Structure formats: C-alpha cells, structure tokens
Amino acid sequence: MSNSHIPVLLSEMLNALNIRDQATYLDATFGGGGYSEAILKSADCQVFALDRDPEAIARGKLLEQKYPHRFRIFEGCFSDLFQLAATNFWEKFDGIVFDFGVSSFQIDQPERGFSFRFEGPLDMRMSSSGLSAAEVVNTFEEEDIANIIYRYGEERKSRRIANAIVRRRLEKPFTTTADLASLIEKILGRKFGAQHPATLTFQALRIFVNNELIEVESGLSFAELYLKPKGRLVTVTFHSLEDRIVKTFVRARTSRVKGQSRLLPGEMATNQPLFKDLFPKGIAPSDGEIEANPRSRSSRLRVVERLYVSEVES
Ligand SMILES: C[S@@+](CC[C@H](N)C(=O)[O-])C[C@H]1O[C@@H](n2cnc3c(N)ncnc32)[C@H](O)[C@@H]1O
C-alpha cells in the first residue's frame, strides 16, 4: 500500500502545457499535487487547482503555504467550475490540465472503498458525500444494476452479476468491497494471470457513483470557454469511456463546421475550428514509465491549442 501518488506522464504534461512566466494555469485534478507543484517549479507562474476530495484539499492547503502568492486550491467538481470562476473572478487561463480518474491516495486507502484488493466499506465516493456504491448494489433494481455494470464497465456478463447481487442481498446486504468482489469471483471464476473478475464491475460502480462521464463533459466545456487564444488543454485519460469523450470533443472542435449554420441573422458566418490538435494520436507512456509505475499503463495524454476568440467570448 502506498501513501503517495506517482504523477503519470509528468514530463509530457509539462511540455504539452507550454509553461511560461507570468502565465496562469488551472490544474483541475489536484490529487496529490504532483502536477501543480511541477508546474509551479517550471516557471514563475500562477496555478489554481481544483479537487472534489476533501483530503486532496487538505494537501492543497499545505502547498498554498509553500507558494502563498502563486498557488490556490478550490474544492468542487468540474461541474462547479463555471460557478467558481464567476464567484472568484477568475480570468481566462493559459493552460488547463485534467488528469482524470482516481489518485493512489484514494485507491490505496481501504476505508475509501475503491479497491477490491483491500477489505473496506463499499463506498467509492471521491467527495465523501452522496450515494455510496453499497447503496447502489443494496437498493437499485436488478435491471438498473445490470445497465450500470454494462454501460460503465463494458462488462459482458453484467446481467449474471446483477442477478447474483440481487439474490445475495436478500440474505445479507453488501457492506464491504471484499464481500462484493468475492461474490463476483464465485460467479465468474478466476483465470490465472487474467485481471480480477470484479475489475469491470468496480470501475462501473465508481464511474456511476461519481457521475464521472458527465463530469468529464462539464470540464471540457469549461475549458473551451476559459482558455485564452493559444492556451493549451491537456487531458490524461485512463479508460476507453473517458478517452472516447475527449476524442469526440476534440474531433468536433478541430474540424471545420459542416452543414447548416446555427448563427442568428446578422451574425458573421464562421466555420473555423476552435482548437488545433497538437498530437492527433495522443501520447502514451513509455515502456520505462509503465515498468516503474504500472498504474500508468492505460493512460493517454491529449493536447489541443485554443485557436481564436469566438463570438461567444465577445
Ligand atoms: C488521477 S488523480 C490526479 C493526480 C494529480 N495529477 C497528481 O499529480 O497528484 C485525479 C484527482 O481528480 C479528482 N477528481 C476526479 N474527478 C473530479 C471531478 N469531477 N471534479 C473534481 N475533482 C475530480 C480526484 O478526486 C483525484 O484527486
């Protein structure tokens, strides 16, 4: 078990952000602060950071003491960003970075209930509030549980798992991660060398409990409006569902607009793309990084540059 988080694709992220003196950056996923501190050390710049996890905020407060004039941490979700920007009079950023998903601090603490590797309460809430994973498996209808596991875990055996969950909870509700993981292992079996059979179900519950996919979309919408021209948006994703959202967002904003214009009468027609895709294939970790930090293995970094001030920004 670790009590730290090794930042993923760190030097690639720093290059992608194009960090300069006097510029302002938003690290929207503070976590252990690895990205924020590396950005602060790279230039005489300002960094604002966000996280929804109160424990990450406590770590951010320590970094505020170290860089009192250059760093500030804010508590909230990506979907709170517009509100935070309005309340705190944020100006547009020279760069925004999202390192999606969970930190090692979260996964490796049994009491947060993210991992089937440790016995802990079946929780999985990043912000420690709202519906827990235990409430989902103990109270949702079988069909809804199956749909969550299929949609957010892409688990083909979702119906069998949901049925087993609903039958088991009649005898005794689920309270721990190990309890759910061992039921899934009993139902699906475990092949030597393959990933744990509960992996996809745990991913699905985590995504659902934290509303992660809608949050990713909210974060990207914010970045679209709150980047200066030439500002960079850097994203690091960890699974295909997240990466698909980023790719769709980038594709829609890097190609010229086709078809009917949605402009109002009198507005100037424009079919200019909003972003330039600097690495259309994305950047994956090196073999060396994967060996040193196996958690980086499924990561992919994407970087786009904001091209011009659109009419929505006037
Ligand atoms: C992978 S970690 C970031 C690690 C960080 N880059 C570092 O170097 O330490 C992701 C962090 O983003 C936070 N997070 C995930 N989704 C969020 C959301 N929708 N709003 C705010 N924070 C979120 C998590 O709580 C977690 O602390």
Tab-separated table of C-alpha atoms and ligand atoms in Angstrom:
chain	number	residue	atom	x	y	z
A	1	MET	CA	0.000	0.000	0.000
A	2	SER	CA	1.393	3.456	-0.882
A	3	ASN	CA	0.837	6.819	0.780
A	4	SER	CA	1.715	8.846	-2.295
A	5	HIS	CA	0.677	9.253	-5.910
A	6	ILE	CA	3.217	8.966	-8.732
A	7	PRO	CA	2.177	11.543	-11.364
A	8	VAL	CA	1.591	9.928	-14.756
A	9	LEU	CA	3.160	11.293	-17.987
A	10	LEU	CA	4.585	14.179	-15.949
A	11	SER	CA	7.261	15.494	-18.326
A	12	GLU	CA	4.940	15.020	-21.315
A	13	MET	CA	2.251	17.063	-19.476
A	14	LEU	CA	4.746	19.855	-18.679
A	15	ASN	CA	5.875	20.064	-22.328
A	16	ALA	CA	2.301	19.970	-23.567
A	17	LEU	CA	1.181	22.855	-21.318
A	18	ASN	CA	3.958	25.124	-22.670
A	19	ILE	CA	4.558	26.724	-19.247
A	20	ARG	CA	5.722	30.340	-19.180
A	21	ASP	CA	6.485	33.053	-16.601
A	22	GLN	CA	3.542	35.334	-15.646
A	23	ALA	CA	1.022	32.845	-17.104
A	24	THR	CA	-1.900	31.292	-15.164
A	25	TYR	CA	-2.767	27.584	-15.229
A	26	LEU	CA	-5.645	25.510	-13.883
A	27	ASP	CA	-4.880	22.025	-12.538
A	28	ALA	CA	-8.452	20.715	-12.346
A	29	THR	CA	-7.481	17.412	-10.694
A	30	PHE	CA	-5.110	18.294	-7.842
A	31	GLY	CA	-4.947	14.792	-6.253
A	32	GLY	CA	-1.525	14.586	-4.603
A	33	GLY	CA	-0.435	17.882	-6.159
A	34	GLY	CA	2.265	16.297	-8.331
A	35	TYR	CA	1.207	18.224	-11.451
A	36	SER	CA	0.567	21.523	-9.601
A	37	GLU	CA	3.951	21.542	-7.897
A	38	ALA	CA	5.806	20.586	-11.089
A	39	ILE	CA	4.083	23.456	-12.952
A	40	LEU	CA	4.968	25.899	-10.137
A	41	LYS	CA	8.611	24.787	-10.310
A	42	SER	CA	8.759	25.157	-14.103
A	43	ALA	CA	8.225	28.923	-14.278
A	44	ASP	CA	7.260	31.996	-12.266
A	45	CYS	CA	3.596	31.369	-12.987
A	46	GLN	CA	0.299	31.176	-11.053
A	47	VAL	CA	-1.580	27.902	-10.519
A	48	PHE	CA	-5.204	27.478	-9.453
A	49	ALA	CA	-6.181	23.919	-8.563
A	50	LEU	CA	-9.433	22.056	-8.026
A	51	ASP	CA	-10.432	18.753	-6.441
A	52	ARG	CA	-13.690	17.302	-5.162
A	53	ASP	CA	-11.965	15.215	-2.477
A	54	PRO	CA	-11.651	16.935	0.943
A	55	GLU	CA	-8.411	15.005	1.611
A	56	ALA	CA	-6.870	16.433	-1.594
A	57	ILE	CA	-7.961	19.905	-0.463
A	58	ALA	CA	-6.084	19.425	2.825
A	59	ARG	CA	-2.932	18.567	0.819
A	60	GLY	CA	-3.564	21.622	-1.370
A	61	LYS	CA	-3.684	23.877	1.705
A	62	LEU	CA	-0.115	22.781	2.529
A	63	LEU	CA	1.010	23.738	-0.987
A	64	GLU	CA	-0.711	27.129	-0.535
A	65	GLN	CA	1.559	27.719	2.471
A	66	LYS	CA	4.613	26.873	0.357
A	67	TYR	CA	3.601	29.145	-2.547
A	68	PRO	CA	1.367	31.784	-0.885
A	69	HIS	CA	1.376	34.196	-3.819
A	70	ARG	CA	1.340	31.735	-6.691
A	71	PHE	CA	-0.977	28.874	-5.742
A	72	ARG	CA	-4.606	28.482	-4.633
A	73	ILE	CA	-6.719	25.367	-4.115
A	74	PHE	CA	-10.531	25.234	-4.581
A	75	GLU	CA	-12.937	22.494	-3.515
A	76	GLY	CA	-15.536	21.358	-6.042
A	77	CYS	CA	-16.331	19.291	-9.111
A	78	PHE	CA	-15.728	20.043	-12.782
A	79	SER	CA	-19.429	20.873	-12.971
A	80	ASP	CA	-18.856	23.622	-10.363
A	81	LEU	CA	-16.124	25.316	-12.431
A	82	PHE	CA	-18.319	27.959	-14.086
A	83	GLN	CA	-19.733	28.911	-10.672
A	84	LEU	CA	-16.272	29.008	-9.064
A	85	ALA	CA	-14.960	31.153	-11.916
A	86	ALA	CA	-17.819	33.642	-11.518
A	87	THR	CA	-17.611	33.789	-7.714
A	88	ASN	CA	-13.842	34.183	-7.591
A	89	PHE	CA	-13.487	36.472	-10.639
A	90	TRP	CA	-11.214	34.058	-12.496
A	91	GLU	CA	-9.816	35.297	-15.766
A	92	LYS	CA	-9.062	33.033	-18.699
A	93	PHE	CA	-6.210	30.542	-18.383
A	94	ASP	CA	-3.056	29.992	-20.423
A	95	GLY	CA	-3.426	26.269	-19.847
A	96	ILE	CA	-5.839	23.804	-18.230
A	97	VAL	CA	-4.992	20.224	-17.299
A	98	PHE	CA	-7.257	17.316	-16.348
A	99	ASP	CA	-5.687	14.086	-15.059
A	100	PHE	CA	-8.949	12.138	-14.840
A	101	GLY	CA	-9.830	9.272	-12.540
A	102	VAL	CA	-8.727	8.437	-9.015
A	103	SER	CA	-5.432	9.019	-7.229
A	104	SER	CA	-3.347	6.365	-5.490
A	105	PHE	CA	-4.268	8.087	-2.215
A	106	GLN	CA	-7.890	7.174	-2.917
A	107	ILE	CA	-7.351	3.650	-4.306
A	108	ASP	CA	-4.870	2.602	-1.658
A	109	GLN	CA	-6.918	3.631	1.374
A	110	PRO	CA	-9.133	0.650	2.248
A	111	GLU	CA	-11.591	2.939	4.083
A	112	ARG	CA	-12.408	4.795	0.833
A	113	GLY	CA	-13.730	1.541	-0.633
A	114	PHE	CA	-12.399	1.904	-4.194
A	115	SER	CA	-10.412	-1.306	-4.453
A	116	PHE	CA	-11.310	-4.983	-4.327
A	117	ARG	CA	-7.715	-5.642	-3.251
A	118	PHE	CA	-8.433	-4.410	0.279
A	119	GLU	CA	-11.250	-5.104	2.730
A	120	GLY	CA	-13.076	-1.803	3.270
A	121	PRO	CA	-16.564	-0.259	3.278
A	122	LEU	CA	-18.196	-0.400	-0.179
A	123	ASP	CA	-18.068	3.377	-0.619
A	124	MET	CA	-16.179	4.783	-3.704
A	125	ARG	CA	-17.286	8.413	-3.272
A	126	MET	CA	-14.482	10.797	-4.225
A	127	SER	CA	-16.149	13.691	-2.425
A	128	SER	CA	-17.235	11.536	0.552
A	129	SER	CA	-20.857	12.674	0.060
A	130	GLY	CA	-23.833	11.461	-1.976
A	131	LEU	CA	-24.845	7.915	-2.884
A	132	SER	CA	-22.302	5.186	-1.985
A	133	ALA	CA	-21.590	2.035	-4.016
A	134	ALA	CA	-23.181	-0.027	-1.209
A	135	GLU	CA	-26.444	1.925	-1.564
A	136	VAL	CA	-26.443	1.208	-5.316
A	137	VAL	CA	-25.960	-2.566	-5.017
A	138	ASN	CA	-28.270	-2.901	-1.990
A	139	THR	CA	-31.214	-0.805	-3.210
A	140	PHE	CA	-31.266	-0.441	-7.021
A	141	GLU	CA	-33.412	-2.695	-9.205
A	142	GLU	CA	-31.680	-5.637	-10.863
A	143	GLU	CA	-32.081	-4.177	-14.353
A	144	ASP	CA	-30.597	-0.828	-13.310
A	145	ILE	CA	-27.599	-2.529	-11.684
A	146	ALA	CA	-27.073	-4.600	-14.846
A	147	ASN	CA	-27.239	-1.495	-17.035
A	148	ILE	CA	-24.714	0.366	-14.863
A	149	ILE	CA	-22.271	-2.564	-14.990
A	150	TYR	CA	-22.708	-2.923	-18.756
A	151	ARG	CA	-22.574	0.761	-19.660
A	152	TYR	CA	-19.783	1.938	-17.373
A	153	GLY	CA	-17.787	-1.291	-17.098
A	154	GLU	CA	-18.432	-2.654	-20.602
A	155	GLU	CA	-18.839	-5.973	-18.744
A	156	ARG	CA	-20.493	-8.562	-20.991
A	157	LYS	CA	-21.620	-10.663	-18.014
A	158	SER	CA	-23.454	-7.717	-16.420
A	159	ARG	CA	-26.840	-9.499	-16.232
A	160	ARG	CA	-25.440	-12.553	-14.441
A	161	ILE	CA	-23.596	-10.359	-11.960
A	162	ALA	CA	-26.653	-8.157	-11.272
A	163	ASN	CA	-28.830	-11.222	-10.758
A	164	ALA	CA	-26.351	-12.728	-8.295
A	165	ILE	CA	-26.107	-9.413	-6.414
A	166	VAL	CA	-29.868	-9.132	-6.024
A	167	ARG	CA	-30.247	-12.742	-4.851
A	168	ARG	CA	-27.394	-12.453	-2.350
A	169	ARG	CA	-28.586	-9.162	-0.851
A	170	LEU	CA	-31.879	-10.815	0.180
A	171	GLU	CA	-29.873	-12.850	2.700
A	172	LYS	CA	-27.486	-10.090	3.759
A	173	PRO	CA	-26.837	-6.606	2.329
A	174	PHE	CA	-23.351	-5.853	0.971
A	175	THR	CA	-21.193	-3.780	3.264
A	176	THR	CA	-17.601	-4.354	2.128
A	177	THR	CA	-15.518	-4.352	-1.049
A	178	ALA	CA	-14.261	-7.877	-0.345
A	179	ASP	CA	-17.841	-9.110	0.062
A	180	LEU	CA	-18.829	-7.917	-3.445
A	181	ALA	CA	-15.523	-8.952	-5.044
A	182	SER	CA	-15.757	-12.499	-3.683
A	183	LEU	CA	-19.353	-12.913	-4.903
A	184	ILE	CA	-18.285	-11.875	-8.441
A	185	GLU	CA	-15.302	-14.206	-8.281
A	186	LYS	CA	-17.613	-17.055	-7.235
A	187	ILE	CA	-19.982	-16.351	-10.158
A	188	LEU	CA	-17.398	-15.754	-12.917
A	189	GLY	CA	-14.437	-17.804	-11.690
A	190	ARG	CA	-10.873	-16.565	-11.824
A	191	LYS	CA	-8.371	-17.371	-14.562
A	192	PHE	CA	-4.679	-17.472	-13.718
A	193	GLY	CA	-2.912	-14.318	-14.994
A	194	ALA	CA	-6.151	-12.579	-16.073
A	195	GLN	CA	-7.447	-9.420	-14.403
A	196	HIS	CA	-9.614	-9.897	-11.298
A	197	PRO	CA	-13.195	-10.741	-12.395
A	198	ALA	CA	-14.546	-7.827	-10.309
A	199	THR	CA	-12.398	-5.211	-12.109
A	200	LEU	CA	-15.025	-4.019	-14.595
A	201	THR	CA	-17.880	-4.051	-12.053
A	202	PHE	CA	-15.837	-1.933	-9.643
A	203	GLN	CA	-14.947	0.501	-12.461
A	204	ALA	CA	-18.640	0.753	-13.386
A	205	LEU	CA	-19.803	1.447	-9.830
A	206	ARG	CA	-17.087	4.068	-9.329
A	207	ILE	CA	-17.999	5.877	-12.560
A	208	PHE	CA	-21.699	5.816	-11.666
A	209	VAL	CA	-21.306	6.888	-8.023
A	210	ASN	CA	-19.115	9.856	-9.024
A	211	ASN	CA	-21.052	10.730	-12.193
A	212	GLU	CA	-17.646	10.694	-13.861
A	213	LEU	CA	-18.560	10.806	-17.546
A	214	ILE	CA	-20.918	13.775	-17.248
A	215	GLU	CA	-18.233	15.460	-15.129
A	216	VAL	CA	-15.648	14.981	-17.908
A	217	GLU	CA	-18.016	16.652	-20.372
A	218	SER	CA	-18.592	19.569	-17.968
A	219	GLY	CA	-14.856	20.043	-17.509
A	220	LEU	CA	-14.194	20.108	-21.247
A	221	SER	CA	-17.000	22.642	-21.813
A	222	PHE	CA	-15.443	24.880	-19.187
A	223	ALA	CA	-12.009	24.613	-20.829
A	224	GLU	CA	-13.488	25.576	-24.179
A	225	LEU	CA	-14.662	28.922	-22.804
A	226	TYR	CA	-11.966	29.613	-20.219
A	227	LEU	CA	-8.803	29.198	-22.309
A	228	LYS	CA	-7.088	32.205	-23.832
A	229	PRO	CA	-6.279	32.042	-27.526
A	230	LYS	CA	-3.121	29.893	-27.819
A	231	GLY	CA	-3.965	28.379	-24.417
A	232	ARG	CA	-3.454	24.630	-24.135
A	233	LEU	CA	-5.906	21.991	-22.920
A	234	VAL	CA	-4.145	18.842	-21.710
A	235	THR	CA	-6.085	15.716	-20.733
A	236	VAL	CA	-4.899	12.401	-19.345
A	237	THR	CA	-7.452	9.571	-19.552
A	238	PHE	CA	-7.312	6.063	-18.113
A	239	HIS	CA	-10.044	4.090	-19.862
A	240	SER	CA	-11.750	3.987	-23.219
A	241	LEU	CA	-15.025	5.567	-22.000
A	242	GLU	CA	-13.204	8.716	-20.846
A	243	ASP	CA	-10.918	8.788	-23.861
A	244	ARG	CA	-13.886	8.480	-26.235
A	245	ILE	CA	-15.465	11.608	-24.720
A	246	VAL	CA	-12.235	13.580	-25.115
A	247	LYS	CA	-11.728	12.333	-28.691
A	248	THR	CA	-15.306	13.234	-29.667
A	249	PHE	CA	-14.905	16.695	-28.103
A	250	VAL	CA	-11.603	17.280	-29.909
A	251	ARG	CA	-12.858	15.973	-33.250
A	252	ALA	CA	-15.910	18.238	-33.134
A	253	ARG	CA	-13.812	21.314	-32.391
A	254	THR	CA	-10.836	20.714	-34.626
A	255	SER	CA	-12.769	20.164	-37.856
A	256	ARG	CA	-14.455	22.809	-39.918
A	257	VAL	CA	-18.195	23.134	-39.239
A	258	LYS	CA	-20.250	21.455	-41.927
A	259	GLY	CA	-23.948	21.777	-42.777
A	260	GLN	CA	-26.467	24.319	-41.570
A	261	SER	CA	-25.085	27.285	-39.627
A	262	ARG	CA	-26.736	27.908	-36.229
A	263	LEU	CA	-25.894	31.617	-36.305
A	264	LEU	CA	-28.586	34.218	-35.786
A	265	PRO	CA	-29.483	36.712	-38.544
A	266	GLY	CA	-26.826	39.424	-38.721
A	267	GLU	CA	-24.044	37.317	-37.133
A	268	MET	CA	-20.861	36.771	-39.117
A	269	ALA	CA	-20.622	33.266	-40.535
A	270	THR	CA	-17.555	31.326	-39.422
A	271	ASN	CA	-16.571	27.757	-39.971
A	272	GLN	CA	-13.238	27.999	-38.227
A	273	PRO	CA	-12.241	25.212	-35.846
A	274	LEU	CA	-11.844	26.226	-32.186
A	275	PHE	CA	-8.802	24.067	-31.410
A	276	LYS	CA	-5.741	22.705	-33.133
A	277	ASP	CA	-4.920	19.089	-32.254
A	278	LEU	CA	-1.186	19.029	-31.494
A	279	PHE	CA	-0.875	15.216	-31.220
A	280	PRO	CA	-3.804	13.580	-33.057
A	281	LYS	CA	-2.789	10.089	-31.900
A	282	GLY	CA	-2.268	11.160	-28.289
A	283	ILE	CA	0.771	10.314	-26.202
A	284	ALA	CA	1.141	7.003	-24.338
A	285	PRO	CA	3.580	6.278	-21.503
A	286	SER	CA	6.976	4.798	-22.373
A	287	ASP	CA	7.814	1.175	-21.520
A	288	GLY	CA	10.095	2.532	-18.798
A	289	GLU	CA	7.268	4.513	-17.185
A	290	ILE	CA	4.906	1.528	-17.311
A	291	GLU	CA	7.542	-0.642	-15.674
A	292	ALA	CA	8.217	1.925	-12.943
A	293	ASN	CA	4.527	2.741	-12.431
A	294	PRO	CA	2.160	0.008	-13.704
A	295	ARG	CA	-0.841	2.291	-12.998
A	296	SER	CA	0.237	4.439	-15.956
A	297	ARG	CA	-0.247	1.556	-18.387
A	298	SER	CA	-3.658	2.546	-19.786
A	299	SER	CA	-3.056	6.319	-19.735
A	300	ARG	CA	-3.179	8.557	-22.778
A	301	LEU	CA	-2.356	12.243	-22.959
A	302	ARG	CA	-4.041	14.544	-25.459
A	303	VAL	CA	-3.246	18.194	-26.081
A	304	VAL	CA	-5.076	20.815	-28.098
A	305	GLU	CA	-4.446	24.534	-28.521
A	306	ARG	CA	-7.210	27.161	-28.457
A	307	LEU	CA	-7.113	28.938	-31.777
A	308	TYR	CA	-9.037	32.174	-31.701
A	309	VAL	CA	-11.590	34.226	-29.791
A	310	SER	CA	-15.019	33.057	-30.906
A	311	GLU	CA	-18.181	35.144	-30.897
A	312	VAL	CA	-19.305	33.569	-27.586
A	313	GLU	CA	-16.382	35.281	-25.874
A	314	SER	CA	-17.111	38.807	-27.074
B	1	LIG	C1	-5.505	10.944	-11.049
B	1	LIG	S1	-5.760	11.995	-9.701
B	1	LIG	C2	-4.773	13.414	-10.078
B	1	LIG	C3	-3.345	13.277	-9.647
B	1	LIG	C4	-2.526	14.530	-9.817
B	1	LIG	N1	-2.342	14.884	-11.205
B	1	LIG	C5	-1.168	14.397	-9.143
B	1	LIG	O1	-0.138	14.539	-9.828
B	1	LIG	O2	-1.130	14.143	-7.936
B	1	LIG	C6	-7.379	12.605	-10.011
B	1	LIG	C7	-7.919	13.547	-8.954
B	1	LIG	O3	-9.012	14.235	-9.561
B	1	LIG	C8	-10.066	14.320	-8.655
B	1	LIG	N2	-11.303	14.352	-9.449
B	1	LIG	C9	-11.790	13.366	-10.231
B	1	LIG	N3	-12.941	13.749	-10.790
B	1	LIG	C10	-13.177	15.017	-10.373
B	1	LIG	C11	-14.229	15.952	-10.616
B	1	LIG	N4	-15.262	15.663	-11.402
B	1	LIG	N5	-14.141	17.168	-10.041
B	1	LIG	C12	-13.068	17.489	-9.246
B	1	LIG	N6	-12.070	16.631	-8.963
B	1	LIG	C13	-12.117	15.405	-9.522
B	1	LIG	C14	-9.961	13.100	-7.786
B	1	LIG	O4	-10.554	13.333	-6.509
B	1	LIG	C15	-8.441	12.894	-7.714
B	1	LIG	O5	-7.923	13.507	-6.560
